[in-house]
Amino acid sequence: MPAHVIVRDLSKSYGPVAAVRGISFTVERGEIFGLLGPNGAGKTTTLECLIGLREPDGGGLEICGLDARRYPREVKQKIGVALQSTALPDAITPREALRLFGAFYRERAEPGPLLERFGLQGKADARCATLSGGERQRLALALAFVNRPAVVVLDEPTAGLDPSSRHELRSEIAGMKAEGHTVLLSTHDLDEAEELCDRIAVVDRGMVVATGTPHELIAQSGAAPTVTLVTTRPLASGQLASLPGVHDLRGDGAVARFQTTETTALLTALLPLLAAQRIEIVDLHVSKASLESVFLKLTRGPEERP
Ligand code: ATP
């Protein structure tokens, strides 16, 4: 079965700014696919080209087997979109907005079930101006579902939300996949990408610098687990640094953080040292390498951006 979304060698410049420089990726049917990258990487521009909001300079775009550049109207019937900020008139209510947006589509869902699904029954007839940030985002998602889309495109869906609203929205997005929708989202939230996405394309400077499942990206990056050690007193100077496989040692005195490629050998050597000096462990944990190390390794920091 062909991929549900195909982006081939996409390019787009704004005057002298080359925002997208040959981006390619595919999203399989029923997958949650994330574009992960720092500010200005070209994620929004890519999504805007894909949904027909911007004319690309070059490249191919396909959605549900349709050439999105040749048949933009047909493609719009198949996709649901929630952009970073959905501008709605202050006086319109969620129920009215859903009815209005639905009128643009051949196939549409009724406002009632959408309001219920996105937890907006209590606000169905409230003016949009009175909605909280989380409620607005939920309305944006409900609007994306008004045409029963095969593919849902979400640009930074949880940006600016508090942890509990973020958690709720992530459950909603996971639910979309469970219902068989294909989801393409952009984010610079590493936890979100790791928790939600089946596969990720890491984007930097308008290019894809790596693609894979979160697990594959972490494994490919060669990043090591991080050990955090808190003790009642510091170990004698230099002893931690000389343990097997220790690198990137940070921290002072009784609190230390470092990476190691040989966790078992390290712990085997550490415990007798502590025992000999009668030093107690207050906290010790080993955390696996995360997408954060991949992100930092593959993308430019703010100081390197133009
Ligand atoms: P963010 O995470 O900050 O939203 P992004 O990865 O979505 O960033 P884009 O918004 O696609 O990145 O921007 C890519 C580049 O294109 C940036 O350098 C940005 O300043 C530039 N850019 C985006 N929109 C325009 C525009 N309308 N006119 C001129 N330049 C633009």
CSV table of C-alpha atoms and ligand atoms in Angstrom, one decimal:
chain,number,residue,atom,x,y,z
A,1,MET,CA,0.0,0.0,0.0
A,2,PRO,CA,1.5,3.4,-0.9
A,3,ALA,CA,2.4,5.9,1.9
A,4,HIS,CA,-0.4,8.2,2.9
A,5,VAL,CA,1.8,11.3,2.7
A,6,ILE,CA,4.8,11.6,0.4
A,7,VAL,CA,7.1,14.7,0.5
A,8,ARG,CA,9.8,14.6,-2.2
A,9,ASP,CA,12.7,17.1,-2.4
A,10,LEU,CA,10.5,20.0,-1.2
A,11,SER,CA,12.0,23.5,-1.4
A,12,LYS,CA,10.7,26.9,-0.4
A,13,SER,CA,12.4,30.3,0.0
A,14,TYR,CA,11.1,33.6,1.3
A,15,GLY,CA,13.2,36.1,-0.7
A,16,PRO,CA,16.8,35.4,0.4
A,17,VAL,CA,15.7,33.0,3.2
A,18,ALA,CA,15.9,29.3,2.1
A,19,ALA,CA,13.3,28.0,4.6
A,20,VAL,CA,13.1,24.4,3.2
A,21,ARG,CA,16.0,23.0,1.2
A,22,GLY,CA,15.1,19.6,-0.2
A,23,ILE,CA,13.0,17.9,2.5
A,24,SER,CA,11.8,14.4,1.8
A,25,PHE,CA,9.8,12.0,4.0
A,26,THR,CA,6.9,9.6,3.8
A,27,VAL,CA,4.1,8.9,6.3
A,28,GLU,CA,2.5,5.5,6.3
A,29,ARG,CA,-1.2,5.0,6.7
A,30,GLY,CA,-2.2,5.0,10.4
A,31,GLU,CA,1.1,6.3,11.6
A,32,ILE,CA,1.9,9.3,13.9
A,33,PHE,CA,4.8,11.0,12.2
A,34,GLY,CA,6.6,13.9,13.8
A,35,LEU,CA,8.7,16.7,12.3
A,36,LEU,CA,11.0,17.6,15.2
A,37,GLY,CA,13.4,20.6,15.0
A,38,PRO,CA,14.4,23.8,16.6
A,39,ASN,CA,12.8,27.2,15.9
A,40,GLY,CA,13.1,28.3,12.3
A,41,ALA,CA,14.0,24.8,11.1
A,42,GLY,CA,11.3,24.9,8.4
A,43,LYS,CA,8.6,22.7,10.0
A,44,THR,CA,5.7,25.1,9.6
A,45,THR,CA,6.7,26.0,6.0
A,46,THR,CA,6.8,22.3,5.1
A,47,LEU,CA,3.3,21.7,6.6
A,48,GLU,CA,2.0,24.9,5.0
A,49,CYS,CA,3.2,23.7,1.5
A,50,LEU,CA,1.7,20.3,2.1
A,51,ILE,CA,-1.8,21.6,3.0
A,52,GLY,CA,-1.8,24.1,0.1
A,53,LEU,CA,-1.3,27.3,2.1
A,54,ARG,CA,2.0,28.1,0.4
A,55,GLU,CA,3.2,27.4,-3.2
A,56,PRO,CA,6.5,25.4,-3.0
A,57,ASP,CA,9.4,26.5,-5.3
A,58,GLY,CA,10.0,22.8,-6.1
A,59,GLY,CA,9.4,19.2,-5.2
A,60,GLY,CA,6.5,16.8,-5.1
A,61,LEU,CA,3.7,16.4,-2.6
A,62,GLU,CA,1.3,13.5,-2.4
A,63,ILE,CA,-1.6,12.9,0.0
A,64,CYS,CA,-3.7,9.7,-0.1
A,65,GLY,CA,-2.4,9.0,-3.6
A,66,LEU,CA,-3.3,12.4,-4.9
A,67,ASP,CA,-0.8,15.0,-6.3
A,68,ALA,CA,-1.4,17.8,-3.8
A,69,ARG,CA,0.1,20.5,-6.1
A,70,ARG,CA,-2.2,19.5,-9.0
A,71,TYR,CA,-5.3,18.7,-7.0
A,72,PRO,CA,-5.3,21.0,-4.0
A,73,ARG,CA,-9.1,21.1,-3.7
A,74,GLU,CA,-9.5,17.3,-3.7
A,75,VAL,CA,-6.7,17.0,-1.2
A,76,LYS,CA,-8.3,19.6,1.2
A,77,GLN,CA,-11.3,17.2,1.4
A,78,LYS,CA,-9.1,14.5,2.8
A,79,ILE,CA,-7.0,16.4,5.4
A,80,GLY,CA,-7.8,18.0,8.7
A,81,VAL,CA,-5.6,20.8,9.8
A,82,ALA,CA,-4.8,22.6,13.1
A,83,LEU,CA,-2.3,25.3,12.8
A,84,GLN,CA,-0.3,27.0,15.6
A,85,SER,CA,-3.0,29.6,16.2
A,86,THR,CA,-6.5,29.3,14.8
A,87,ALA,CA,-8.0,32.8,14.4
A,88,LEU,CA,-11.7,32.8,15.0
A,89,PRO,CA,-14.0,35.7,15.4
A,90,ASP,CA,-14.4,36.6,19.1
A,91,ALA,CA,-18.2,36.4,19.0
A,92,ILE,CA,-18.5,33.0,17.3
A,93,THR,CA,-19.2,29.9,19.5
A,94,PRO,CA,-17.6,26.5,19.1
A,95,ARG,CA,-20.9,25.0,17.9
A,96,GLU,CA,-21.3,27.7,15.3
A,97,ALA,CA,-17.6,27.4,14.2
A,98,LEU,CA,-18.0,23.7,13.7
A,99,ARG,CA,-21.1,24.2,11.7
A,100,LEU,CA,-19.5,26.9,9.6
A,101,PHE,CA,-16.3,24.9,8.9
A,102,GLY,CA,-18.4,21.8,8.1
A,103,ALA,CA,-20.2,23.7,5.4
A,104,PHE,CA,-17.0,23.8,3.3
A,105,TYR,CA,-16.9,20.0,3.0
A,106,ARG,CA,-18.8,17.3,1.1
A,107,GLU,CA,-18.3,14.8,4.0
A,108,ARG,CA,-18.8,16.3,7.5
A,109,ALA,CA,-19.3,15.4,11.1
A,110,GLU,CA,-22.1,17.1,13.2
A,111,PRO,CA,-21.0,19.6,15.9
A,112,GLY,CA,-22.6,17.6,18.7
A,113,PRO,CA,-20.4,14.5,18.6
A,114,LEU,CA,-17.3,16.6,18.0
A,115,LEU,CA,-18.0,18.8,21.0
A,116,GLU,CA,-18.4,15.8,23.1
A,117,ARG,CA,-15.3,14.0,21.8
A,118,PHE,CA,-13.1,17.0,22.5
A,119,GLY,CA,-14.6,17.8,25.9
A,120,LEU,CA,-16.3,21.1,24.8
A,121,GLN,CA,-19.9,20.4,25.6
A,122,GLY,CA,-19.8,22.8,28.6
A,123,LYS,CA,-18.4,25.5,26.2
A,124,ALA,CA,-20.5,24.7,23.1
A,125,ASP,CA,-22.3,28.0,23.2
A,126,ALA,CA,-19.8,30.3,24.8
A,127,ARG,CA,-18.1,33.0,22.8
A,128,CYS,CA,-14.7,32.0,21.5
A,129,ALA,CA,-13.2,35.1,23.2
A,130,THR,CA,-14.0,33.5,26.6
A,131,LEU,CA,-12.2,30.2,25.9
A,132,SER,CA,-9.0,29.3,27.7
A,133,GLY,CA,-5.8,28.4,25.8
A,134,GLY,CA,-6.5,24.7,26.3
A,135,GLU,CA,-10.1,25.0,25.2
A,136,ARG,CA,-9.1,26.9,22.1
A,137,GLN,CA,-6.6,24.2,21.2
A,138,ARG,CA,-9.3,21.5,21.7
A,139,LEU,CA,-11.6,23.5,19.4
A,140,ALA,CA,-8.8,23.7,16.8
A,141,LEU,CA,-8.5,19.9,16.9
A,142,ALA,CA,-12.3,19.5,16.7
A,143,LEU,CA,-12.3,21.8,13.7
A,144,ALA,CA,-9.6,19.6,12.1
A,145,PHE,CA,-12.0,16.7,12.4
A,146,VAL,CA,-15.0,18.4,10.9
A,147,ASN,CA,-14.5,16.7,7.5
A,148,ARG,CA,-13.7,13.2,8.8
A,149,PRO,CA,-10.2,13.5,7.5
A,150,ALA,CA,-8.0,10.5,6.5
A,151,VAL,CA,-4.8,12.6,7.3
A,152,VAL,CA,-4.6,15.0,10.2
A,153,VAL,CA,-1.9,17.8,10.1
A,154,LEU,CA,-1.1,19.4,13.5
A,155,ASP,CA,1.4,22.3,13.8
A,156,GLU,CA,2.8,22.3,17.3
A,157,PRO,CA,-0.5,21.1,18.8
A,158,THR,CA,0.4,21.5,22.5
A,159,ALA,CA,2.6,24.6,22.4
A,160,GLY,CA,2.0,27.0,25.3
A,161,LEU,CA,-0.4,24.7,27.2
A,162,ASP,CA,-0.1,23.8,30.9
A,163,PRO,CA,1.0,20.2,31.7
A,164,SER,CA,-2.5,18.8,32.3
A,165,SER,CA,-3.9,20.3,29.1
A,166,ARG,CA,-0.9,19.0,27.2
A,167,HIS,CA,-1.4,15.6,28.6
A,168,GLU,CA,-5.1,15.7,27.6
A,169,LEU,CA,-4.3,16.8,24.1
A,170,ARG,CA,-1.6,14.1,23.7
A,171,SER,CA,-4.2,11.5,24.7
A,172,GLU,CA,-6.5,12.9,22.0
A,173,ILE,CA,-3.8,12.6,19.4
A,174,ALA,CA,-3.0,9.0,20.4
A,175,GLY,CA,-6.7,8.4,20.1
A,176,MET,CA,-6.6,9.6,16.5
A,177,LYS,CA,-4.2,6.9,15.6
A,178,ALA,CA,-6.2,4.3,17.4
A,179,GLU,CA,-9.2,5.3,15.2
A,180,GLY,CA,-7.1,4.7,12.1
A,181,HIS,CA,-6.2,8.3,11.2
A,182,THR,CA,-2.8,9.2,9.8
A,183,VAL,CA,-1.2,12.0,11.9
A,184,LEU,CA,1.6,14.4,10.8
A,185,LEU,CA,2.6,16.8,13.5
A,186,SER,CA,5.4,19.3,14.1
A,187,THR,CA,6.9,19.9,17.5
A,188,HIS,CA,10.0,20.9,19.3
A,189,ASP,CA,8.8,19.2,22.5
A,190,LEU,CA,11.1,16.1,22.9
A,191,ASP,CA,8.9,14.3,25.3
A,192,GLU,CA,5.9,14.7,23.0
A,193,ALA,CA,7.9,13.4,20.1
A,194,GLU,CA,9.2,10.4,22.1
A,195,GLU,CA,5.8,9.6,23.6
A,196,LEU,CA,3.5,10.1,20.6
A,197,CYS,CA,5.4,9.5,17.4
A,198,ASP,CA,5.9,6.2,15.6
A,199,ARG,CA,8.6,7.8,13.5
A,200,ILE,CA,10.3,11.2,13.5
A,201,ALA,CA,12.2,13.3,11.0
A,202,VAL,CA,14.6,15.6,12.7
A,203,VAL,CA,14.7,18.8,10.7
A,204,ASP,CA,17.4,21.5,10.9
A,205,ARG,CA,18.1,24.4,8.6
A,206,GLY,CA,15.4,23.3,6.1
A,207,MET,CA,16.8,19.8,5.8
A,208,VAL,CA,16.0,16.4,7.2
A,209,VAL,CA,19.1,15.4,9.2
A,210,ALA,CA,17.8,12.0,10.5
A,211,THR,CA,14.7,9.8,10.2
A,212,GLY,CA,13.6,6.8,12.3
A,213,THR,CA,11.6,5.6,15.3
A,214,PRO,CA,12.6,7.4,18.5
A,215,HIS,CA,14.3,4.2,19.6
A,216,GLU,CA,16.3,4.0,16.3
A,217,LEU,CA,17.3,7.6,16.5
A,218,ILE,CA,18.6,7.2,20.1
A,219,ALA,CA,20.5,4.0,19.2
A,220,GLN,CA,22.0,5.6,16.0
A,221,SER,CA,23.2,8.7,17.9
A,222,GLY,CA,25.5,6.6,20.1
A,223,ALA,CA,24.4,8.7,23.1
A,224,ALA,CA,25.2,6.9,26.4
A,225,PRO,CA,23.0,6.6,29.5
A,226,THR,CA,23.3,9.3,32.2
A,227,VAL,CA,24.1,8.4,35.8
A,228,THR,CA,23.1,10.7,38.7
A,229,LEU,CA,24.8,10.0,42.0
A,230,VAL,CA,24.1,11.8,45.3
A,231,THR,CA,26.1,10.8,48.3
A,232,THR,CA,26.3,11.9,51.9
A,233,ARG,CA,29.9,13.1,51.3
A,234,PRO,CA,31.9,13.6,48.2
A,235,LEU,CA,34.3,10.8,47.0
A,236,ALA,CA,38.0,11.6,47.1
A,237,SER,CA,39.0,13.9,44.3
A,238,GLY,CA,39.5,12.2,40.9
A,239,GLN,CA,38.0,8.9,41.9
A,240,LEU,CA,34.7,9.2,40.0
A,241,ALA,CA,36.5,10.3,36.8
A,242,SER,CA,38.7,7.2,37.0
A,243,LEU,CA,35.8,4.7,37.1
A,244,PRO,CA,35.1,2.6,34.0
A,245,GLY,CA,33.6,4.4,31.0
A,246,VAL,CA,32.9,7.7,32.8
A,247,HIS,CA,32.8,10.8,30.7
A,248,ASP,CA,31.1,14.2,30.7
A,249,LEU,CA,31.4,14.3,34.5
A,250,ARG,CA,29.5,17.3,35.9
A,251,GLY,CA,28.6,18.3,39.4
A,252,ASP,CA,30.5,19.1,42.5
A,253,GLY,CA,31.0,17.4,45.8
A,254,ALA,CA,28.2,15.0,46.8
A,255,VAL,CA,26.1,15.5,43.7
A,256,ALA,CA,27.5,14.2,40.4
A,257,ARG,CA,26.2,13.5,36.9
A,258,PHE,CA,28.0,11.7,34.2
A,259,GLN,CA,27.6,9.5,31.2
A,260,THR,CA,28.9,6.0,31.0
A,261,THR,CA,29.0,3.3,28.4
A,262,GLU,CA,29.7,0.6,30.9
A,263,THR,CA,27.1,0.9,33.6
A,264,THR,CA,27.6,-2.5,35.2
A,265,ALA,CA,31.4,-2.3,35.4
A,266,LEU,CA,31.0,1.2,36.7
A,267,LEU,CA,28.6,0.2,39.5
A,268,THR,CA,30.8,-2.8,40.4
A,269,ALA,CA,33.8,-0.5,40.9
A,270,LEU,CA,31.9,2.3,42.6
A,271,LEU,CA,30.3,0.4,45.4
A,272,PRO,CA,33.5,-0.9,47.1
A,273,LEU,CA,35.0,2.7,46.9
A,274,LEU,CA,32.0,4.1,48.7
A,275,ALA,CA,31.9,1.3,51.3
A,276,ALA,CA,35.6,1.8,52.0
A,277,GLN,CA,35.1,5.5,52.8
A,278,ARG,CA,31.8,4.9,54.6
A,279,ILE,CA,29.9,7.1,52.2
A,280,GLU,CA,26.2,6.4,51.9
A,281,ILE,CA,24.2,6.7,48.6
A,282,VAL,CA,21.3,9.2,48.9
A,283,ASP,CA,20.2,8.8,45.4
A,284,LEU,CA,21.4,6.9,42.4
A,285,HIS,CA,19.7,6.6,39.1
A,286,VAL,CA,20.6,5.6,35.6
A,287,SER,CA,18.5,7.1,32.8
A,288,LYS,CA,18.6,5.8,29.3
A,289,ALA,CA,19.8,8.1,26.5
A,290,SER,CA,16.8,10.2,25.3
A,291,LEU,CA,15.8,12.1,22.2
A,292,GLU,CA,17.2,15.2,23.9
A,293,SER,CA,20.8,13.9,23.3
A,294,VAL,CA,19.9,13.2,19.7
A,295,PHE,CA,18.3,16.6,19.2
A,296,LEU,CA,21.3,18.4,20.7
A,297,LYS,CA,23.7,16.4,18.7
A,298,LEU,CA,22.0,16.8,15.3
A,299,THR,CA,20.6,20.3,15.4
A,300,ARG,CA,22.1,23.8,15.9
A,301,GLY,CA,21.8,25.6,19.2
A,302,PRO,CA,20.3,29.1,19.3
A,303,GLU,CA,23.7,30.7,19.3
A,304,GLU,CA,24.5,29.1,16.0
A,305,ARG,CA,21.4,30.2,14.2
A,306,PRO,CA,21.4,33.3,12.0
B,1,ATP,P1,9.1,27.4,14.8
B,1,ATP,O1,9.4,26.1,15.5
B,1,ATP,O2,9.8,28.5,15.4
B,1,ATP,O3,7.7,27.6,14.4
B,1,ATP,P2,9.7,26.3,12.1
B,1,ATP,O4,10.6,25.1,12.1
B,1,ATP,O5,8.2,26.0,12.0
B,1,ATP,O6,9.9,27.2,13.4
B,1,ATP,P3,9.4,28.1,9.8
B,1,ATP,O7,8.3,28.9,10.5
B,1,ATP,O8,9.0,27.2,8.7
B,1,ATP,O9,10.2,27.2,10.9
B,1,ATP,O10,10.5,29.1,9.3
B,1,ATP,C1,11.6,28.7,8.6
B,1,ATP,C2,12.4,29.9,8.2
B,1,ATP,O11,11.6,30.7,7.3
B,1,ATP,C3,12.8,30.9,9.3
B,1,ATP,O12,14.0,31.4,9.1
B,1,ATP,C4,11.7,31.9,9.3
B,1,ATP,O13,12.2,33.1,9.8
B,1,ATP,C5,11.4,32.0,7.8
B,1,ATP,N1,10.0,32.4,7.5
B,1,ATP,C6,8.9,31.7,7.9
B,1,ATP,N2,7.8,32.4,7.4
B,1,ATP,C7,8.2,33.4,6.7
B,1,ATP,C8,7.6,34.5,6.0
B,1,ATP,N3,6.3,34.5,5.9
B,1,ATP,N4,8.4,35.4,5.4
B,1,ATP,C9,9.7,35.4,5.5
B,1,ATP,N5,10.4,34.4,6.2
B,1,ATP,C10,9.7,33.5,6.8
